[in-house]
Coordinates of C-alpha atoms in Angstrom, one line a residue:
X13 CA 0.1 0.1 0.0
X14 CA 2.3 2.5 0.6
X15 CA 4.3 1.7 -2.8
X16 CA 1.0 2.5 -4.1
X17 CA 0.6 5.7 -2.3
X18 CA 4.0 6.4 -3.3
X19 CA 3.2 5.9 -7.6
X20 CA 0.3 7.4 -6.8
X21 CA 1.2 10.6 -5.9
X22 CA 4.2 10.5 -8.3
X23 CA 1.7 11.2 -10.9
X24 CA 0.2 15.0 -9.4
X25 CA 2.5 18.0 -9.2
X26 CA 2.2 20.9 -9.3
X27 CA -0.8 23.4 -8.4
X28 CA -1.4 27.2 -8.1
X29 CA 0.7 28.9 -6.1
X30 CA 0.1 32.4 -4.3
X31 CA 2.7 35.2 -3.9
X32 CA 2.3 38.7 -2.7
X33 CA 4.5 41.4 -4.2
X34 CA 7.8 41.0 -3.5
X35 CA 7.7 37.2 -2.7
X36 CA 10.9 35.5 -3.9
X37 CA 10.1 33.1 -6.9
X38 CA 12.8 31.0 -7.4
X39 CA 14.0 30.0 -11.0
X40 CA 15.1 26.6 -10.9
X41 CA 18.0 26.0 -13.6
X42 CA 17.6 22.1 -15.4
X43 CA 19.4 21.0 -18.0
X44 CA 20.6 21.6 -21.2
X45 CA 21.3 19.8 -24.9
X46 CA 21.8 20.0 -28.0
X47 CA 18.8 21.5 -29.9
X48 CA 18.5 18.5 -32.7
X49 CA 18.5 15.6 -29.7
X50 CA 15.5 16.1 -27.7
X51 CA 16.5 13.1 -25.8
X52 CA 20.2 14.2 -25.1
X53 CA 20.9 15.8 -22.1
X54 CA 23.4 17.3 -19.2
X55 CA 22.9 18.7 -16.6
X56 CA 23.3 23.0 -17.3
X57 CA 25.9 22.8 -14.2
X58 CA 27.9 20.8 -16.4
X59 CA 29.1 24.2 -17.9
X60 CA 31.1 27.0 -16.6
X61 CA 28.1 28.8 -15.7
X62 CA 26.9 30.8 -12.0
X63 CA 26.8 29.3 -10.2
X64 CA 26.2 28.6 -6.2
X65 CA 28.7 27.3 -4.0
X66 CA 26.3 24.6 -2.0
X67 CA 24.2 23.1 -5.2
X68 CA 20.4 22.6 -3.5
X69 CA 18.5 20.4 -6.0
X70 CA 14.7 20.0 -5.7
X71 CA 12.5 17.7 -4.6
X72 CA 11.1 16.4 -8.0
X73 CA 8.7 13.3 -9.1
X74 CA 9.1 10.2 -10.7
X75 CA 8.3 11.2 -13.6
X76 CA 9.9 14.2 -13.8
X77 CA 13.3 12.1 -13.1
X78 CA 12.2 9.8 -15.9
X79 CA 12.3 12.6 -18.4
X80 CA 15.0 13.4 -17.2
X81 CA 14.5 16.7 -15.0
X82 CA 17.9 17.8 -12.5
X83 CA 16.2 21.4 -11.7
X84 CA 18.9 23.2 -9.0
X85 CA 18.6 25.9 -7.2
X86 CA 20.5 29.1 -9.2
X87 CA 21.7 32.3 -8.1
X88 CA 18.8 34.7 -9.6
X89 CA 16.7 36.0 -7.5
X90 CA 13.5 37.3 -8.8
X91 CA 10.3 38.5 -6.6
X92 CA 7.1 39.3 -8.0
X93 CA 5.7 42.2 -9.6
X94 CA 9.3 44.0 -9.2
X95 CA 11.7 44.5 -12.0
X96 CA 14.7 44.7 -11.9
X97 CA 17.5 46.3 -15.0
X98 CA 20.3 45.1 -15.5
X99 CA 21.6 43.5 -12.3
X100 CA 24.9 41.3 -12.1
X101 CA 24.5 37.4 -11.4
X102 CA 27.9 36.6 -11.1
X103 CA 31.8 37.4 -12.5
X104 CA 33.5 34.5 -14.0
X105 CA 36.6 33.4 -15.0
X106 CA 36.9 31.3 -17.5
X107 CA 40.2 29.5 -18.6
X108 CA 41.3 28.1 -22.5
X109 CA 40.3 25.0 -21.1
X110 CA 36.2 26.3 -20.6
X111 CA 36.4 28.4 -23.3
X112 CA 36.4 25.9 -25.7
X113 CA 33.7 24.2 -23.5
X114 CA 31.6 26.6 -24.2
X115 CA 32.6 26.7 -27.5
X116 CA 31.7 23.6 -28.2
X117 CA 28.1 23.3 -26.5
X118 CA 27.0 26.2 -28.7
X119 CA 28.2 25.3 -31.7
X120 CA 26.8 22.6 -31.3
X121 CA 23.0 24.3 -30.5
X122 CA 23.3 23.8 -27.3
X123 CA 20.0 24.7 -25.7
X124 CA 19.3 25.8 -21.7
X125 CA 16.0 25.2 -19.6
X126 CA 15.1 26.9 -16.7
X127 CA 11.6 26.5 -15.1
X128 CA 9.7 29.3 -13.3
X129 CA 6.0 28.2 -11.4
X130 CA 6.7 24.8 -13.4
X131 CA 6.5 26.9 -16.5
X132 CA 9.4 26.0 -18.4
X133 CA 11.9 28.7 -20.5
X134 CA 13.6 27.9 -22.8
X135 CA 16.6 29.7 -24.4
X136 CA 20.2 29.8 -26.2
X137 CA 23.6 29.0 -24.7
X138 CA 24.8 31.6 -27.2
X139 CA 25.2 32.5 -31.1
X140 CA 26.6 31.2 -33.7
X141 CA 27.2 32.7 -37.2
X142 CA 28.6 31.4 -40.8
X143 CA 29.5 34.1 -43.4
X144 CA 31.2 34.4 -46.4
X145 CA 32.8 32.2 -49.1
X146 CA 36.5 33.4 -49.4
X147 CA 37.5 34.6 -47.0
X148 CA 35.3 32.5 -44.3
X149 CA 34.2 34.0 -41.4
X150 CA 32.5 31.5 -38.1
X151 CA 31.8 33.2 -35.2
X152 CA 30.9 32.2 -32.3
X153 CA 29.8 34.3 -29.1
X154 CA 28.3 33.7 -25.3
X155 CA 25.2 34.8 -24.3
X156 CA 26.2 36.9 -21.1
X157 CA 23.0 39.0 -20.2
X158 CA 19.4 37.5 -20.2
X159 CA 15.9 39.7 -20.4
X160 CA 13.4 37.7 -18.5
X161 CA 9.8 38.6 -18.9
X162 CA 7.0 37.3 -17.2
X163 CA 3.4 37.7 -17.0
X164 CA 1.7 38.0 -14.3
X165 CA -2.9 37.4 -13.5
X166 CA -3.8 38.9 -9.6
X167 CA -1.5 36.5 -7.2
X168 CA -0.3 33.2 -10.0
X169 CA 2.8 33.8 -12.6
X170 CA 1.3 33.0 -15.7
X171 CA 4.2 32.6 -18.1
X172 CA 7.5 33.6 -18.1
X173 CA 10.1 33.6 -21.0
X174 CA 13.6 34.9 -21.8
X175 CA 15.3 37.1 -24.6
X176 CA 18.3 38.2 -25.4
X177 CA 17.2 41.1 -27.9
X178 CA 19.4 44.0 -28.1
X179 CA 22.1 42.4 -26.6
X180 CA 25.7 42.3 -27.8
X181 CA 27.1 38.6 -27.3
X182 CA 30.5 38.4 -25.7
X183 CA 33.3 36.5 -29.5
X184 CA 34.5 33.5 -27.3
X185 CA 38.0 33.3 -30.0
X186 CA 39.4 29.9 -30.6
X187 CA 42.2 28.9 -28.4
X188 CA 42.3 31.9 -27.3
X189 CA 41.5 33.8 -24.2
X190 CA 40.6 36.9 -25.6
X191 CA 37.4 38.4 -26.2
X192 CA 35.5 41.8 -27.0
X193 CA 33.6 44.8 -25.3
X194 CA 34.1 44.9 -22.0
X195 CA 35.0 42.2 -20.6
X196 CA 38.5 41.1 -19.2
X197 CA 41.2 39.3 -20.9
X198 CA 44.1 37.9 -19.0
X199 CA 47.0 35.5 -20.0
X200 CA 44.8 32.6 -21.7
X201 CA 42.0 33.2 -19.2
X202 CA 39.0 34.7 -19.8
X203 CA 36.8 36.9 -17.2
X204 CA 33.4 37.4 -18.1
X205 CA 30.5 39.7 -16.2
X206 CA 26.6 37.9 -16.2
X207 CA 23.7 39.6 -15.4
X208 CA 20.4 39.6 -16.6
X209 CA 16.8 41.7 -16.5
X210 CA 13.0 41.6 -15.5
X211 CA 10.2 42.7 -16.7
X212 CA 6.9 41.8 -14.9
X213 CA 3.7 42.7 -17.3
X214 CA 0.1 41.9 -16.5
X215 CA -2.1 39.5 -18.2
X216 CA -5.6 38.5 -18.8
X217 CA -4.9 35.1 -19.2
X218 CA -6.4 33.2 -15.6
X219 CA -4.6 30.6 -14.5
X220 CA -6.4 27.9 -15.2
X221 CA -6.1 28.7 -18.8
X222 CA -2.8 29.4 -19.0
X223 CA -1.3 26.3 -20.3
X224 CA -2.0 28.4 -23.7
X225 CA 0.1 30.7 -23.7
X226 CA 3.2 28.1 -24.0
X227 CA 1.9 26.1 -25.8
X228 CA 1.2 29.1 -28.4
X229 CA 4.9 29.8 -27.5
X230 CA 7.4 29.9 -30.2
X231 CA 10.9 28.7 -29.0
X232 CA 11.3 25.7 -30.6
X233 CA 9.1 25.0 -34.3
X234 CA 5.5 24.3 -34.7
X235 CA 4.6 21.7 -37.5
X236 CA 0.8 20.7 -35.7
X237 CA -1.0 23.7 -37.9
X238 CA -2.2 21.0 -41.2
X239 CA -3.5 18.7 -38.4
X240 CA -7.2 18.4 -38.5
X241 CA -7.6 18.6 -41.9
X242 CA -5.0 15.3 -42.5
X243 CA -6.7 13.2 -40.0
X244 CA -9.8 13.9 -41.1
X245 CA -8.7 13.2 -45.0
X246 CA -6.9 9.4 -42.4
X247 CA -10.8 9.4 -41.5
X248 CA -12.9 9.2 -45.4
X249 CA -10.1 6.7 -46.7
X250 CA -10.8 4.7 -43.4
X251 CA -14.3 4.9 -43.2
X252 CA -14.3 3.7 -47.1
X253 CA -11.7 1.1 -46.4
X254 CA -14.2 -0.7 -43.8
X255 CA -16.9 -0.2 -45.6
X256 CA -16.0 -2.1 -49.0
X257 CA -14.0 -4.6 -46.7
X258 CA -17.4 -5.6 -44.7
X259 CA -19.9 -5.1 -48.1
X260 CA -17.8 -7.7 -50.0
X261 CA -17.7 -10.1 -46.6
X262 CA -21.0 -10.4 -46.7
X263 CA -22.2 -10.8 -49.3
X264 CA -19.4 -13.8 -50.1
X265 CA -20.9 -15.2 -46.6
X266 CA -24.2 -14.9 -47.5
X267 CA -23.5 -16.7 -50.8
X268 CA -21.7 -19.2 -48.9
X269 CA -24.1 -20.0 -46.6
X270 CA -26.7 -20.1 -48.8
X271 CA -24.8 -23.3 -50.5
X272 CA -23.1 -25.6 -47.6
X273 CA -26.8 -24.8 -46.4
X274 CA -28.9 -26.7 -49.4
X275 CA -28.9 -29.8 -47.7
X276 CA -31.1 -29.8 -44.4
X277 CA -30.4 -32.8 -42.9
X278 CA -26.9 -34.1 -41.8
X279 CA -24.7 -33.3 -39.0
X280 CA -22.1 -31.3 -38.7
X281 CA -19.6 -33.9 -39.3
X282 CA -20.9 -35.1 -42.7
X283 CA -20.1 -31.9 -44.7
X284 CA -17.3 -32.8 -45.5
X285 CA -18.7 -34.7 -48.3
X286 CA -18.3 -33.9 -51.8
X287 CA -17.4 -30.3 -51.2
X288 CA -14.7 -28.1 -50.4
X289 CA -14.1 -24.2 -48.7
X290 CA -14.2 -24.2 -45.9
X291 CA -17.2 -26.2 -44.3
X292 CA -14.8 -28.8 -45.2
X293 CA -12.4 -28.3 -42.5
X294 CA -14.6 -28.1 -39.9
X295 CA -13.3 -30.2 -37.8
X296 CA -9.8 -29.1 -37.9
X297 CA -10.5 -25.5 -37.4
X298 CA -10.8 -25.6 -33.9
X299 CA -7.6 -27.2 -33.7
X300 CA -5.2 -26.0 -30.4
X301 CA -2.1 -24.3 -32.2
X302 CA 1.8 -25.1 -31.2
X303 CA 2.9 -23.0 -28.6
X304 CA 0.5 -22.4 -26.5
X305 CA 1.7 -21.1 -23.9
X306 CA 3.9 -18.0 -25.9
X307 CA 0.3 -18.0 -27.6
X308 CA -1.8 -17.0 -24.5
X309 CA 1.5 -14.5 -23.3
X310 CA 1.3 -12.4 -26.6
X311 CA -2.8 -12.4 -26.3
X312 CA -3.0 -11.5 -22.6
X313 CA 0.1 -8.7 -23.6
X314 CA -1.8 -7.5 -25.8
X315 CA -4.9 -7.3 -23.2
X316 CA -3.2 -5.3 -20.7
X317 CA -1.3 -3.2 -23.7
X318 CA -5.3 -1.9 -24.6
X319 CA -5.5 -1.4 -21.3
X320 CA -3.5 0.9 -20.0
X321 CA -3.3 2.9 -24.0
X322 CA -7.1 3.2 -22.8
X323 CA -6.7 4.2 -19.3
X324 CA -4.2 6.9 -20.6
X325 CA -6.3 8.6 -23.6
X326 CA -9.0 8.8 -21.2
X327 CA -7.0 10.2 -18.5
X328 CA -5.1 12.5 -20.6
X329 CA -9.2 13.7 -21.6
X330 CA -9.8 14.6 -18.3
X331 CA -7.2 17.2 -18.5
X332 CA -5.0 14.9 -16.5
X333 CA -1.8 15.7 -18.2
X334 CA -0.3 19.4 -18.7
X335 CA 2.4 21.0 -20.5
X336 CA 2.7 22.1 -16.4
X337 CA 3.2 18.2 -15.4
X338 CA 6.7 18.0 -16.2
X339 CA 7.0 13.8 -17.0
X340 CA 3.3 13.0 -15.5
X341 CA 1.9 10.8 -18.5
X342 CA 5.1 9.2 -17.5
X343 CA 3.7 8.5 -13.7
X344 CA 1.1 7.8 -15.2
X345 CA 2.2 4.9 -17.8
X346 CA 4.5 3.6 -14.7
X347 CA 1.7 3.4 -12.6
X348 CA -0.6 1.7 -14.7
X349 CA 1.6 -0.4 -16.3
X350 CA 2.1 -2.3 -12.0
X351 CA -1.8 -2.0 -12.1
X352 CA -3.1 -3.7 -15.3
X353 CA -0.5 -6.9 -15.0
X354 CA -3.8 -8.7 -13.6
X355 CA -5.5 -8.2 -16.8
X356 CA -2.7 -10.5 -18.8
X357 CA -1.9 -12.6 -16.4
X358 CA -6.0 -12.9 -16.1
X359 CA -6.5 -13.0 -19.7
X360 CA -3.2 -15.2 -20.7
X361 CA -3.8 -18.2 -17.9
X362 CA -7.5 -18.5 -18.2
X363 CA -7.1 -18.6 -22.4
X364 CA -4.4 -21.3 -21.5
X365 CA -6.4 -23.4 -19.5
X366 CA -9.0 -23.3 -21.4
X367 CA -7.4 -24.8 -24.4
X368 CA -5.6 -27.6 -22.4
X369 CA -2.3 -26.4 -20.5
X370 CA -1.0 -27.6 -18.3
X371 CA 2.1 -25.8 -17.3
X372 CA 0.3 -23.0 -16.5
X373 CA 2.9 -21.5 -13.7
X374 CA 5.0 -21.4 -17.0
X375 CA 3.6 -19.9 -19.4
X376 CA 2.1 -16.8 -16.2
X377 CA 6.2 -16.1 -16.2
X378 CA 6.0 -16.1 -19.7
X379 CA 3.5 -13.3 -20.0
X380 CA 5.3 -11.5 -17.2
X381 CA 8.3 -11.1 -18.4
X382 CA 7.2 -10.8 -22.6
X383 CA 7.8 -7.5 -22.9
X384 CA 9.9 -6.3 -19.6
X385 CA 11.8 -8.7 -20.1
X386 CA 12.9 -6.7 -23.8
X387 CA 11.9 -3.2 -21.4
X388 CA 15.4 -4.0 -19.2
X389 CA 17.2 -5.4 -21.6
X390 CA 17.3 -2.2 -24.2
X391 CA 16.7 0.2 -20.8
X392 CA 20.1 -1.3 -19.9
X393 CA 21.3 -0.6 -22.6
X394 CA 20.0 3.3 -23.3
X395 CA 20.7 4.0 -19.7
X396 CA 24.7 2.7 -19.2
X397 CA 25.8 4.7 -22.7
X398 CA 23.7 7.9 -20.7
X399 CA 25.1 7.4 -18.4
X400 CA 29.3 7.0 -19.8
X401 CA 28.5 10.3 -21.1
X402 CA 26.8 11.9 -18.0
X403 CA 23.7 13.0 -19.9
X404 CA 20.5 13.6 -17.5
X405 CA 18.7 10.7 -19.3
X406 CA 21.3 8.1 -16.9
X407 CA 18.4 7.3 -14.3
X408 CA 19.8 7.5 -11.0
X409 CA 20.0 4.3 -8.4
X410 CA 16.8 5.5 -6.6
X411 CA 14.4 5.9 -8.8
X412 CA 15.9 2.2 -10.5
X413 CA 15.0 0.7 -7.3
X414 CA 11.4 2.5 -6.8
X415 CA 11.2 1.0 -11.3
X416 CA 12.0 -2.3 -9.9
X417 CA 10.1 -2.2 -6.5
X418 CA 7.4 -1.5 -8.6
X419 CA 7.7 -4.2 -10.6
X420 CA 8.5 -6.9 -8.0
X421 CA 6.0 -5.5 -5.5
X422 CA 3.2 -4.5 -7.1
X423 CA 3.2 -5.8 -11.3
X424 CA 4.4 -9.8 -11.2
X425 CA 2.3 -9.9 -8.3
X426 CA -0.3 -9.5 -9.6
X427 CA 0.3 -10.7 -12.5
X428 CA 0.7 -14.2 -10.7
X429 CA -3.0 -13.5 -8.9
X430 CA -4.4 -12.7 -12.1
X431 CA -3.4 -15.7 -13.4
X432 CA -4.5 -17.5 -10.6
X433 CA -8.2 -16.3 -10.7
X434 CA -8.6 -16.8 -14.8
X435 CA -6.9 -21.0 -14.0
X436 CA -9.8 -20.8 -12.0
X437 CA -12.2 -19.2 -13.7
X438 CA -11.6 -20.2 -17.2
X439 CA -14.2 -23.0 -18.7
X440 CA -13.7 -24.6 -21.2
X441 CA -13.9 -24.1 -25.2
X442 CA -16.5 -23.3 -27.1
X443 CA -16.5 -24.8 -30.2
X444 CA -18.8 -25.2 -32.5
X445 CA -17.9 -28.8 -33.9
X446 CA -15.8 -31.7 -32.7
X447 CA -11.7 -31.8 -33.8
X448 CA -11.1 -34.6 -34.9
X449 CA -7.5 -37.0 -33.4
X450 CA -6.4 -37.2 -37.4
X451 CA -5.5 -33.5 -38.6
X452 CA -6.6 -32.9 -42.5
X453 CA -4.4 -33.0 -45.5
X454 CA -3.7 -29.6 -46.2
X455 CA -3.6 -28.4 -49.6
X456 CA -0.8 -26.9 -51.9
X457 CA -1.6 -22.9 -51.1
X458 CA -1.0 -20.0 -53.7
X459 CA 1.5 -17.2 -53.3
X460 CA -1.4 -15.2 -52.1
X461 CA -2.1 -16.8 -49.2
X462 CA 1.4 -17.2 -48.0
X463 CA 2.0 -16.0 -44.2
X464 CA 4.5 -13.5 -46.0
X465 CA 2.0 -12.1 -47.8
X466 CA -0.7 -11.6 -45.5
X467 CA 1.1 -10.0 -43.2
X468 CA 2.2 -7.6 -45.7
X469 CA -1.4 -6.9 -46.3
X470 CA -1.9 -6.9 -42.4
X471 CA 0.4 -4.6 -41.4
X472 CA 0.3 -1.7 -44.0
X473 CA -3.9 -1.7 -44.3
X474 CA -4.2 -0.8 -40.2
X475 CA -0.5 1.6 -40.8
X476 CA -1.7 3.8 -43.3
X477 CA -4.9 4.3 -41.3
X478 CA -2.8 5.7 -37.7
X479 CA 0.4 7.1 -40.6
X480 CA -1.0 11.2 -39.9
X481 CA -1.4 10.9 -36.9
X482 CA 2.2 8.6 -36.2
X483 CA 3.9 11.5 -37.7
X484 CA 2.4 14.1 -34.3
X485 CA 2.9 11.3 -31.5
X486 CA 7.3 10.8 -33.0
X487 CA 7.0 15.1 -33.3
X488 CA 5.7 15.0 -29.9
X489 CA 7.3 12.2 -27.8
X490 CA 11.3 12.7 -29.8
X491 CA 10.9 15.9 -30.8
X492 CA 9.3 19.7 -29.4
X493 CA 5.5 19.3 -30.0
X494 CA 2.7 19.5 -27.3
X495 CA 0.2 17.0 -28.1
X496 CA -3.3 18.0 -26.8
X497 CA -5.4 17.2 -29.4
X498 CA -6.6 13.6 -27.5
X499 CA -10.1 13.8 -28.5
X500 CA -8.7 13.4 -32.4
X501 CA -5.8 10.4 -31.1
X502 CA -8.8 8.4 -29.5
X503 CA -10.6 8.6 -32.7
X504 CA -7.6 7.6 -34.3
X505 CA -6.7 4.3 -32.0
X506 CA -10.5 3.3 -32.4
X507 CA -10.0 3.1 -36.0
X508 CA -6.9 1.5 -36.0
X509 CA -8.0 -1.0 -34.0
X510 CA -11.6 -1.7 -36.3
X511 CA -9.2 -1.6 -39.8
X512 CA -7.2 -4.7 -37.9
X513 CA -9.8 -6.5 -36.8
X514 CA -11.9 -6.6 -40.2
X515 CA -9.0 -7.0 -41.7
X516 CA -8.0 -9.8 -39.5
X517 CA -11.5 -11.0 -41.0
X518 CA -10.5 -11.0 -43.9
X519 CA -7.4 -12.5 -44.1
X520 CA -8.9 -14.9 -42.2
X521 CA -11.6 -16.2 -44.4
X522 CA -9.6 -16.8 -47.6
X523 CA -7.3 -18.3 -45.4
X524 CA -9.7 -21.2 -44.2
X525 CA -11.5 -21.1 -48.1
X526 CA -8.8 -22.2 -49.5
X527 CA -8.8 -25.2 -47.1
X528 CA -5.7 -23.8 -44.6
X529 CA -6.8 -24.5 -41.3
X530 CA -3.4 -22.9 -39.6
X531 CA -5.4 -19.6 -38.9
X532 CA -4.6 -19.7 -34.8
X533 CA -0.9 -17.7 -35.2
X534 CA -1.9 -16.4 -39.2
X535 CA -4.4 -14.0 -37.6
X536 CA -1.5 -13.0 -34.6
X537 CA 1.0 -12.0 -37.3
X538 CA -0.5 -10.6 -40.1
X539 CA -2.0 -7.5 -38.2
X540 CA 0.8 -8.0 -35.7
X541 CA 3.0 -6.9 -38.4
X542 CA 1.5 -3.5 -37.9
X543 CA 5.1 -2.8 -35.6
X544 CA 7.2 -4.0 -38.3
X545 CA 5.7 -0.9 -40.6
X546 CA 6.2 1.5 -37.2
X547 CA 9.4 0.3 -36.8
X548 CA 10.3 0.9 -40.8
X549 CA 8.9 4.8 -40.1
X550 CA 10.6 5.4 -37.4
X551 CA 14.2 5.2 -39.5
X552 CA 12.5 7.3 -42.0
X553 CA 12.0 9.4 -39.6
X554 CA 15.0 10.2 -38.1
X555 CA 17.2 9.7 -41.1
X556 CA 14.1 12.5 -43.4
X557 CA 12.3 14.0 -40.3
X558 CA 14.7 15.2 -37.7
X559 CA 18.0 16.0 -37.1
X560 CA 18.8 13.8 -35.0
X561 CA 22.4 12.3 -34.9
X562 CA 24.8 10.4 -32.0
X563 CA 25.8 8.2 -29.8
X564 CA 23.4 8.9 -27.0
X565 CA 20.2 10.3 -29.0
X566 CA 20.7 7.0 -31.9
X567 CA 21.0 4.6 -29.4
X568 CA 17.9 5.9 -26.9
X569 CA 15.7 6.5 -30.4
X570 CA 16.1 2.8 -31.8
X571 CA 16.2 1.1 -28.9
X572 CA 12.7 2.3 -27.4
X573 CA 11.3 2.6 -31.4
X574 CA 12.1 -1.3 -31.2
X575 CA 9.7 -1.0 -28.0
X576 CA 7.0 0.9 -29.3
X577 CA 6.7 -1.6 -32.3
X578 CA 7.0 -5.1 -30.0
X579 CA 3.6 -2.6 -28.5
X580 CA 2.0 -2.4 -31.4
X581 CA 2.2 -5.4 -32.4
X582 CA 1.1 -7.5 -29.2
X583 CA -2.4 -5.3 -28.9
X584 CA -3.3 -5.7 -33.1
X585 CA -2.2 -9.3 -33.0
X586 CA -4.9 -10.1 -29.6
X587 CA -7.6 -8.0 -31.5
X588 CA -6.8 -9.5 -34.0
X589 CA -6.6 -12.8 -33.1
X590 CA -10.1 -12.1 -30.7
X591 CA -11.3 -11.3 -34.1
X592 CA -10.9 -13.6 -36.1
X593 CA -11.9 -16.6 -32.9
X594 CA -15.3 -14.5 -32.8
X595 CA -15.6 -14.3 -37.2
X596 CA -14.4 -18.3 -36.8
X597 CA -17.3 -19.2 -34.1
X598 CA -20.3 -17.2 -35.8
X599 CA -19.6 -18.8 -39.5
X600 CA -19.6 -22.1 -38.3
X601 CA -22.5 -21.7 -36.1
X602 CA -24.6 -20.7 -38.8
X603 CA -24.5 -23.8 -40.5
X604 CA -27.8 -25.7 -40.4
X605 CA -27.3 -28.4 -38.0
X606 CA -29.4 -31.7 -36.3

């Protein structure tokens, strides 16, 4: 219970803070990193900048730590509604090595992130200019003065940003301590004076709507303007596709039923006399597949992620996530993943028992590790690289122990409990027809009914339904966007599941019509292959839609893109299987039997 409380409390941080004129408003420095590598971040104080003698860090929530935040108190003294004009922050004497460090950071387009009253403030560390060809000019300058512009309404801070307008950067000459304009020059050293100004502006925007102000701020480029038009276009195409599949399939089934039910006499066992098609394999279609435990684990974990994704989207629609709650979605995902572990255990062990599985303990262990094991391996590699490079994305030991405790004390026990309940409540497998002991020989199949072809078709169509929305999700997760259109996301999610189910049913029908009854794994793989298309898209996004580079960013991007593809494969594979099973039960139950 204590761990439950800690995890749930980590979800929600930050509330309306009331200030009176003259009250201190703490400005926290957070992190710096290359502009084009959002997940490659370092602590702000790793740069040679003004810092207190003893650094005091802010207590962070789980989501903030997972997001790479490492907030610490700064030397900036900001008081509510009190303007400040060019106040000295500190004076630094930089060695030649420190100057080179700043030059390298500026040339890699390092930006910083501060946090004031839960509002992120972004700005670039310095200035770089490339001009001319012959002769070529390469200038690098350091911003030593920052103008803070803060908006308030009543006793609340609404918005804040930083500006370097009308400020000249301090040139940093390569390999020397030379400097220009108001800074001291020593033998191999550079003395700079950092200053800042604070200006307060009254705003009419209420505190409850201050997220809109941050969302409209344009430090990072905006790419979501055509969102609505693109989504509507995708919706129309998907509706037409679904209508086409459903109408054609129903017409074919109607003709099949009319042909197969001509004879009113005879039992189900006599239906294979002198006929062909899906009717003739009725004594084999419910023959249990190989690798039953793995199949049931896939269905269980897929059901868990369906529950998790639905809960996350609903929470977002209820306004539980916003731009001022740092890492709230990360915290929610951790908590919900642990709590929904019972779903995977229940679904997996229940169906495993129905299809006469005997090793139910192994099935529970497989269900609990099917995703957590790849996640742990991927995280270990990514976190080790972050730790080796000194990035703030490397999780501290306390956070690692907390996450491990969440899985050991909450996730795994709930999986076991769900599995035991599912085993005890599982009934018998509902099959309209009996299964014979000797399997029927499967005739040779044409090339277009092979597994690879079905995977290509079943994966591409669901992917095409979400391809537009997938770009915006990637731009949010791996870029700088703030995603807010959760209603559209819910619609696209529902369409994705609908397309996956319909395509699976159609492919299963074509498989059975060729007298091939090996539909169990085929139904999972056909639509589950959508994950492969998503990973291929991630490669395309990395090369053509982003400017990411470097070992740290590339490892994290491709590592977690593989996990994302695995999640979609499990989730859509589960939907595909249950749709195919329901469809098969329906068509064989609809045959006339005495």
